[in-house]
Tab-separated table of C-alpha atoms in Angstrom:
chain	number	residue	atom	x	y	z
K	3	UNK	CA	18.007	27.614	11.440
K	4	UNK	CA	18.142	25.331	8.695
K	5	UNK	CA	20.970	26.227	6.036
K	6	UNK	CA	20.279	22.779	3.653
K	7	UNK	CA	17.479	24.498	1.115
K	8	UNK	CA	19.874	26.233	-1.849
K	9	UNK	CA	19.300	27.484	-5.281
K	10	UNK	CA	19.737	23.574	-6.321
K	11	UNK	CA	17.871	21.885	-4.238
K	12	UNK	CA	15.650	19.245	-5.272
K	13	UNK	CA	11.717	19.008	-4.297
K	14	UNK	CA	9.635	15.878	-3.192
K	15	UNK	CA	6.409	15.760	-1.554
K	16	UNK	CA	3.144	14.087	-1.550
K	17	UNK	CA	-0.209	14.973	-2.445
K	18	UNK	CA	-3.732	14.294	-0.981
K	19	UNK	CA	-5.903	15.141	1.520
K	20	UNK	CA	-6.006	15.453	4.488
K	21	UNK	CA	-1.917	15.294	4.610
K	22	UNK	CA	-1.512	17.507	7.620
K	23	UNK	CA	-0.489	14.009	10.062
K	24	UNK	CA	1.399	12.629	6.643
K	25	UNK	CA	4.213	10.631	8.104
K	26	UNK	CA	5.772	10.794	4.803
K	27	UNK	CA	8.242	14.238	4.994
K	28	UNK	CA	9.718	13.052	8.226
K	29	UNK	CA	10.905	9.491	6.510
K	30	UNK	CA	12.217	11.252	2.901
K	31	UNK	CA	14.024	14.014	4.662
K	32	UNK	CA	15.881	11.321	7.415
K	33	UNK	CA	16.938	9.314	3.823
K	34	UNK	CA	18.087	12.178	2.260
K	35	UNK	CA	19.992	13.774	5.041
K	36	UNK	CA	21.389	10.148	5.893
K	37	UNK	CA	22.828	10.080	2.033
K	38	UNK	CA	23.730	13.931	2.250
K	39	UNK	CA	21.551	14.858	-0.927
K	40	UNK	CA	20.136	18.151	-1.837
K	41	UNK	CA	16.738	17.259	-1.302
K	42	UNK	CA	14.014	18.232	0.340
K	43	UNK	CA	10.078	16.987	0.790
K	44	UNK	CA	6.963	18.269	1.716
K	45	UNK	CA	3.314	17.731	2.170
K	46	UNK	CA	0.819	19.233	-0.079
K	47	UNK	CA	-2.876	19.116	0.385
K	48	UNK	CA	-4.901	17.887	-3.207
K	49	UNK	CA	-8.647	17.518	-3.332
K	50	UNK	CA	-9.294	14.973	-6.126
K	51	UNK	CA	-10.510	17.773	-8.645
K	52	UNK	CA	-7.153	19.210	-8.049
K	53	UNK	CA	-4.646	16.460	-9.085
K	54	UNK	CA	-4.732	17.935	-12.999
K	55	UNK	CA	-3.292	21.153	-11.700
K	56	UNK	CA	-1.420	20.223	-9.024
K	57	UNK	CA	0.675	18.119	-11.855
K	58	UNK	CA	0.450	20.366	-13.983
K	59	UNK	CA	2.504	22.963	-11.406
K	60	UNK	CA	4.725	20.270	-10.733
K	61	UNK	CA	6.095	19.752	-14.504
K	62	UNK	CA	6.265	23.878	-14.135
K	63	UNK	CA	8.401	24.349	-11.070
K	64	UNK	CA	10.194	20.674	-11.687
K	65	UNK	CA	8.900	18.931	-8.597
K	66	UNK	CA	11.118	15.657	-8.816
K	67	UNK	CA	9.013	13.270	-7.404
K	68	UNK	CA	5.328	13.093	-5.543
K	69	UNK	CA	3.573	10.740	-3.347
K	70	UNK	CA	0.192	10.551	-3.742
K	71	UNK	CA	-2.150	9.380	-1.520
K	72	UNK	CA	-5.968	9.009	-0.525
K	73	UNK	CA	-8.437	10.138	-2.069
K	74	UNK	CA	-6.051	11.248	-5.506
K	75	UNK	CA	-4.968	7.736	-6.250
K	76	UNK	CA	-7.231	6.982	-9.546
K	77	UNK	CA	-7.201	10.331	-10.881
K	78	UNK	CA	-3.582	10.740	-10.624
K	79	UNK	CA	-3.241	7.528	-12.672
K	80	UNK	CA	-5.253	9.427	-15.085
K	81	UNK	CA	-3.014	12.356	-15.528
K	82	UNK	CA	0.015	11.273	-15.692
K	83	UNK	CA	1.780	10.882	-18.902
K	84	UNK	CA	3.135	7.167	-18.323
K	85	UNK	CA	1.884	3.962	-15.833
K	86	UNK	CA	4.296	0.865	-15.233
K	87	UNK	CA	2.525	-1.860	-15.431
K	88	UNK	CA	1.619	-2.541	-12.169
K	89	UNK	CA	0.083	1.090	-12.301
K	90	UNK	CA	-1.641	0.077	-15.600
K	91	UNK	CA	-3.542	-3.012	-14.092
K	92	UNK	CA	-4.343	-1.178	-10.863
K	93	UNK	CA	-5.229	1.884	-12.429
K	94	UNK	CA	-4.087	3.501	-9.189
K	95	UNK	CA	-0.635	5.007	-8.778
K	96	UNK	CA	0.851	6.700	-5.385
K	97	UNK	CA	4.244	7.143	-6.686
K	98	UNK	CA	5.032	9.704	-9.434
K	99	UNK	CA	8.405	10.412	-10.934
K	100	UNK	CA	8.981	13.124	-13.039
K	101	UNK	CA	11.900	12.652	-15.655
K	102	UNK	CA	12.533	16.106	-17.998
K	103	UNK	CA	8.658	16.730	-17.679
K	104	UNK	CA	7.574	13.045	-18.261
K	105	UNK	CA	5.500	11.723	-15.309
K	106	UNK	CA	5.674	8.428	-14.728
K	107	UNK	CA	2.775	6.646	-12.019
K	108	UNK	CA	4.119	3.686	-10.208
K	109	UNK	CA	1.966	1.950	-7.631
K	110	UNK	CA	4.163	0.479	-4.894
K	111	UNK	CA	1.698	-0.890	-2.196
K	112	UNK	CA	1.769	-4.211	-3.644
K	113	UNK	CA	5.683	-4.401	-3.493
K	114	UNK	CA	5.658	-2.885	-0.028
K	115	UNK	CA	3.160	-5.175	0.956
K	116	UNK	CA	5.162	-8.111	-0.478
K	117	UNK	CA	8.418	-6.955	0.962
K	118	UNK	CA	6.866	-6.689	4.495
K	119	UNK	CA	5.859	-10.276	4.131
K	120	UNK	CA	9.563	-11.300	3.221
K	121	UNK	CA	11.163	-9.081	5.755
K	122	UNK	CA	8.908	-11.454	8.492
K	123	UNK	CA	9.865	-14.703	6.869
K	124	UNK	CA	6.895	-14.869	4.738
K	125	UNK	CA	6.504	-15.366	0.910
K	126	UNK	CA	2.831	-15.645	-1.028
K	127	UNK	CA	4.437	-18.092	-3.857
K	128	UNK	CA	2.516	-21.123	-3.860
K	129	UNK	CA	-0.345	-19.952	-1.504
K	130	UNK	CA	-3.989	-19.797	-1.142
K	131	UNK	CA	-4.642	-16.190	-0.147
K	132	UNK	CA	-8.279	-14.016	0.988
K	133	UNK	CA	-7.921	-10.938	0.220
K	134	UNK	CA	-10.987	-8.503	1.554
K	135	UNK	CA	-11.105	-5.058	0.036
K	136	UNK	CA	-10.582	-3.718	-3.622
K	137	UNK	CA	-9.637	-0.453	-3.312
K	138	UNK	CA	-5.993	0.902	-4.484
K	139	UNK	CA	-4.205	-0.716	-1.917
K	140	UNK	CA	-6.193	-4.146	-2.695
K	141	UNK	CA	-5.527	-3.389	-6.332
K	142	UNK	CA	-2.063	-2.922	-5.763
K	143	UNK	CA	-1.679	-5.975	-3.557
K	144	UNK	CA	-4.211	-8.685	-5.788
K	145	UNK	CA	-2.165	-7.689	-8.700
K	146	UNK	CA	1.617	-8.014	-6.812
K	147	UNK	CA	0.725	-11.469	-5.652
K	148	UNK	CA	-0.406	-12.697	-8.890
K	149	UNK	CA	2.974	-11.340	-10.646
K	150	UNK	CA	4.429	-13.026	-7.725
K	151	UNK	CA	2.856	-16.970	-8.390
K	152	UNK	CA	-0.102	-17.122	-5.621
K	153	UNK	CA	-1.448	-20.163	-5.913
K	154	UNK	CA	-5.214	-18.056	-5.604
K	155	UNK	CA	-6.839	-15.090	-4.585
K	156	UNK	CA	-10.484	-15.005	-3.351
K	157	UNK	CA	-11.695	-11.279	-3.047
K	158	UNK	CA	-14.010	-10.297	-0.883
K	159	UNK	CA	-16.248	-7.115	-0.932
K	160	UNK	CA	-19.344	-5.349	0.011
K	161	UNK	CA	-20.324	-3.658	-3.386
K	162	UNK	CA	-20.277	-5.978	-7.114
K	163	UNK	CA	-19.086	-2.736	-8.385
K	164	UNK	CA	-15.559	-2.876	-6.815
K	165	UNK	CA	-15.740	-6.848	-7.803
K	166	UNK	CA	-16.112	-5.713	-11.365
K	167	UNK	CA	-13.032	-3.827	-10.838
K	168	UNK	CA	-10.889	-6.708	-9.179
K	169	UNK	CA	-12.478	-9.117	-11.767
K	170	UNK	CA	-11.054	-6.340	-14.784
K	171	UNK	CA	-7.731	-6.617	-13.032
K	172	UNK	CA	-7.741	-10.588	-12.786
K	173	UNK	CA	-9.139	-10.560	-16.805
K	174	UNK	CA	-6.119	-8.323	-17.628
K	175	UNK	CA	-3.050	-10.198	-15.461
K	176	UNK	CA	-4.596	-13.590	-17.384
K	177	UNK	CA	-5.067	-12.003	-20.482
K	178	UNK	CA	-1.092	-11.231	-19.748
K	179	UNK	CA	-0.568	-14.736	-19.256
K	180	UNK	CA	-0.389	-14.736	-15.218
K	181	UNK	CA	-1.786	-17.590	-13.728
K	182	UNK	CA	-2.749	-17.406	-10.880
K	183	UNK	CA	-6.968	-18.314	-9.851
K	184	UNK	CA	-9.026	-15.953	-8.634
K	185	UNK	CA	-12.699	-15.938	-7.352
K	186	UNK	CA	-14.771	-12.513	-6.399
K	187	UNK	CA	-17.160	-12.997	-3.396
K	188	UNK	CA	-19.258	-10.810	-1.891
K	189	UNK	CA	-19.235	-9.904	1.716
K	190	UNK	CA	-22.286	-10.215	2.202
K	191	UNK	CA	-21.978	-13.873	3.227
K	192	UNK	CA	-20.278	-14.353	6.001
K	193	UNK	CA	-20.310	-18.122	6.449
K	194	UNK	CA	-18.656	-18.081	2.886
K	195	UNK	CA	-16.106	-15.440	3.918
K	196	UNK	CA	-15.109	-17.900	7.267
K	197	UNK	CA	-15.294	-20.758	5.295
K	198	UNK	CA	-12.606	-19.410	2.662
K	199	UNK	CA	-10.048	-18.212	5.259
K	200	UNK	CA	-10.219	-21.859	7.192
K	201	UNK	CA	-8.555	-23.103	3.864
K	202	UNK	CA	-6.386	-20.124	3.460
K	203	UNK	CA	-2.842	-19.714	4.171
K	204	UNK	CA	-2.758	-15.671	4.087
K	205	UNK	CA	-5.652	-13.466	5.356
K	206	UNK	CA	-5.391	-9.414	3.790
K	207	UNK	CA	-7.738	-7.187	5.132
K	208	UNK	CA	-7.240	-4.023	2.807
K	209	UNK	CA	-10.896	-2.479	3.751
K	210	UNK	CA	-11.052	0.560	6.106
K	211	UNK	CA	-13.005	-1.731	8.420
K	212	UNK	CA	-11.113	-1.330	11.830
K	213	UNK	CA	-9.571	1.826	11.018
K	214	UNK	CA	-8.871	4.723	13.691
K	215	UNK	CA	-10.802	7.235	13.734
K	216	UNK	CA	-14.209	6.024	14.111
K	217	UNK	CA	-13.817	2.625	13.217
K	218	UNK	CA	-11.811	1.414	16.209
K	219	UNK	CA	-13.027	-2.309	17.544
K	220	UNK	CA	-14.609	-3.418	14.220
K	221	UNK	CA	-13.802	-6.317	12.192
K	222	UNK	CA	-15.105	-8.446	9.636
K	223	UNK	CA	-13.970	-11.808	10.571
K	224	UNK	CA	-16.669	-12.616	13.761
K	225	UNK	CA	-16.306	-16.555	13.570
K	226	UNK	CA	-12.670	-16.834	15.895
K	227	UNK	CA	-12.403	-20.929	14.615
K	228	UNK	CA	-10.831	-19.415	11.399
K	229	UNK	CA	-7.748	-18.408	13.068
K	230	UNK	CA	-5.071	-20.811	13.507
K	231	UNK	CA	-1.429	-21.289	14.314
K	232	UNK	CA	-0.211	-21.355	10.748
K	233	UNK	CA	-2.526	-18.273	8.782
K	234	UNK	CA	-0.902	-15.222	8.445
K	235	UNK	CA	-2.843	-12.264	9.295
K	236	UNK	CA	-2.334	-9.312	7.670
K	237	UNK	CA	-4.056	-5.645	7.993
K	238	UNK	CA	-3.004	-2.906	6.186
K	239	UNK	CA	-4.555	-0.462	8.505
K	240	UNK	CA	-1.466	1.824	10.162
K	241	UNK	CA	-4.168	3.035	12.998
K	242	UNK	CA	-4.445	1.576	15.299
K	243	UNK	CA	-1.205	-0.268	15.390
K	244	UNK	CA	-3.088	-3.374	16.370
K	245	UNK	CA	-6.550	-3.320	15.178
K	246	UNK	CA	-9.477	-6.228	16.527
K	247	UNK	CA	-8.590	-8.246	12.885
K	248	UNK	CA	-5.204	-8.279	14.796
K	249	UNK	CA	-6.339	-8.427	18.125
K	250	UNK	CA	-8.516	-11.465	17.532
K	251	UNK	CA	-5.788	-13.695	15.852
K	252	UNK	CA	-3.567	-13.200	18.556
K	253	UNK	CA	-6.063	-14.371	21.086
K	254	UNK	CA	-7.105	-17.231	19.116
K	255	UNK	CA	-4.722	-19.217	18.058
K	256	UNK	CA	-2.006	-17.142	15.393
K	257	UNK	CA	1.576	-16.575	16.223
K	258	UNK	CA	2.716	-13.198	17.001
K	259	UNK	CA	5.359	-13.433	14.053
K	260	UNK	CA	2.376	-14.387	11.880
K	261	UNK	CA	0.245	-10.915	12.850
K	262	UNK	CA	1.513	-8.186	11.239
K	263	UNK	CA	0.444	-4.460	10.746
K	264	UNK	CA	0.314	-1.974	7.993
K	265	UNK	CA	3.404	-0.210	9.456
K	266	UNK	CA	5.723	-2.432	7.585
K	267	UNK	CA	3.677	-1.563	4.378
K	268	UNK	CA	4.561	1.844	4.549
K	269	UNK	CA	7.630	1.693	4.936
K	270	UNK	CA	8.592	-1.198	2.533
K	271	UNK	CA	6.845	1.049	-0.125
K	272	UNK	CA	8.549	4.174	0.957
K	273	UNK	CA	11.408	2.284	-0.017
K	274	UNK	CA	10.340	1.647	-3.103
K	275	UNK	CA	9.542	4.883	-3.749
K	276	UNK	CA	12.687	5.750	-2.897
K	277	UNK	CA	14.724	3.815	-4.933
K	278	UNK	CA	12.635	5.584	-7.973
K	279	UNK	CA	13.363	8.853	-6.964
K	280	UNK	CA	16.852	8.402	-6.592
K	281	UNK	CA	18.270	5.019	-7.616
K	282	UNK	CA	19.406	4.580	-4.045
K	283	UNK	CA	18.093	1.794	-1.289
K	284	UNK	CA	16.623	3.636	1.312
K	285	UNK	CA	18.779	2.716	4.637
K	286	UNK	CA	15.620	0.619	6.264
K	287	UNK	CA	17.543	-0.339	9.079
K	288	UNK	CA	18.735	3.299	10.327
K	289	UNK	CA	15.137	4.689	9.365
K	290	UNK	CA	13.338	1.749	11.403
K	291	UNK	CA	16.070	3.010	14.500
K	292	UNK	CA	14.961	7.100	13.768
K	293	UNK	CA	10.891	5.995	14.101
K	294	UNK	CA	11.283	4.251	16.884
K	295	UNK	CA	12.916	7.509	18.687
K	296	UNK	CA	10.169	9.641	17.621
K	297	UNK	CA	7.657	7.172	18.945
């Protein structure tokens, strides 16, 4: 039986739907049992037409800190009573502090994202980078790799309507003084899309195209010429673990080290996350060691 819970124990969780596979508790708890704190954190399933309430009980019963992911992401951003400024480009926040009944969004993808990159040898100062999605994760990531100098971004998407939405983000990092260029393509074009990652140094695909279930053995780069030794390949897709984006750079040309899944994204922004919530660094390598056990 487990004796940790107490009259002073501190709740976590995250919020969304479905969370019942969330691999979120298991990664908190290990942290805070590694640090010894009186903490605890669970899953909570949120429809999006719940995320007012759900807040709203968490300010009641003091809820520390929440994760938020699909499909609350937006609306949460919404509700909450303060963004950071990543958060407040984005408009998307999975990370929510609560400080004396202040909620504070964060969005953390982008640093996760980033810190993935670095923690394979990788920066995106200085590059030319294709970025295919705009979604919250896309959000998160365009706007990290501006903040961080990218050379360019070149989104591609199938709908104008979430171009709009990149292009709003891109209007408000310049109108902030970020350089960085940007371009917003359509997908519908694919000669343009190969064309673009030929001259690209980082490849982000940040669509659900390729995702388990359903979408297993899909991708949206069909012209294998693109791929080369030097591109980094990135898909932030957790499942599969190797997805045909993945699959198809390895066979054609990319170095392993330069393939990467969305694993490393997780985690990196757990850590993020964590480092809110507590002012602590979450112990990476230990946690890394405790995964691959349960695996």
């Amino acid at each position: 039986m487990d004796t940790r819970i107490s009259g002073t124990t501190k709740l976590f969780g995250i919020i969304g739907t479905p969370v019942d596979r969330a691999g979120s508790p298991a990664m908190y708890n290990f942290c805070f049992d590694y640090y010894g704190l009186d903490c605890v954190y669970l899953a909570f399933d949120c429809r999006e037409d719940q995320v007012k309430d759900t807040l709203d009980a968490a300010k009641r019963l003091q809820i520390r800190g929440l994760n938020v992911t699909m499909p609350c992401k937006r609306e949460a951003a919404r509700q909450v009573d303060r963004l950071s400024p990543a958060a407040r480009f984005t408009g998307a926040v999975n990370t929510i502090v609560n400080e004396d009944g202040i909620l504070t969004g964060h969005i953390t993808d982008g640093i996760g994202f980033l810190s993935d990159l670095m923690d394979h040898g990788h920066t995106v100062t200085g590059k030319d980078i294709v970025l295919m999605g705009t979604g919250g994760a896309a959000s998160a990531i365009l706007t990290q790799c501006a903040l961080e100098g990218a050379a360019s971004v070149t989104i591609f998407n199938r709908s104008r309507e979430g171009l709009e939405k990149a292009r709003a983000i891109g209007d408000a990092l310049a109108a902030d003084g970020v350089s960085c260029r940007m371009e917003y393509r359509l997908l519908t074009d694919p000669d343009l899309l190969h064309r673009t990652v030929r001259k690209a140094s980082i490849l982000i695909n940040a669509t659900p195209v390729g995702m388990a279930p359903g979408g297993e053995g899909r991708s949206l780069i069909t012209d294998m010429s693109v791929f080369h030794r030097d591109l980094v390949v990135y898909d932030v897709i957790c499942q599969p673990e190797t997805t045909r984006l993945m699959e198809d750079a390895l066979q054609n040309g990319c170095r392993k080290e330069n393939v990467l899944g969305g694993r490393g994204m997780l985690l990196w922004q757990a850590a993020e996350a964590f480092r809110l919530y507590t002012g602590l660094p979450m112990p990476v390598k230990e946690l890394k060691a405790f995964l691959a056990g349960k695996s």
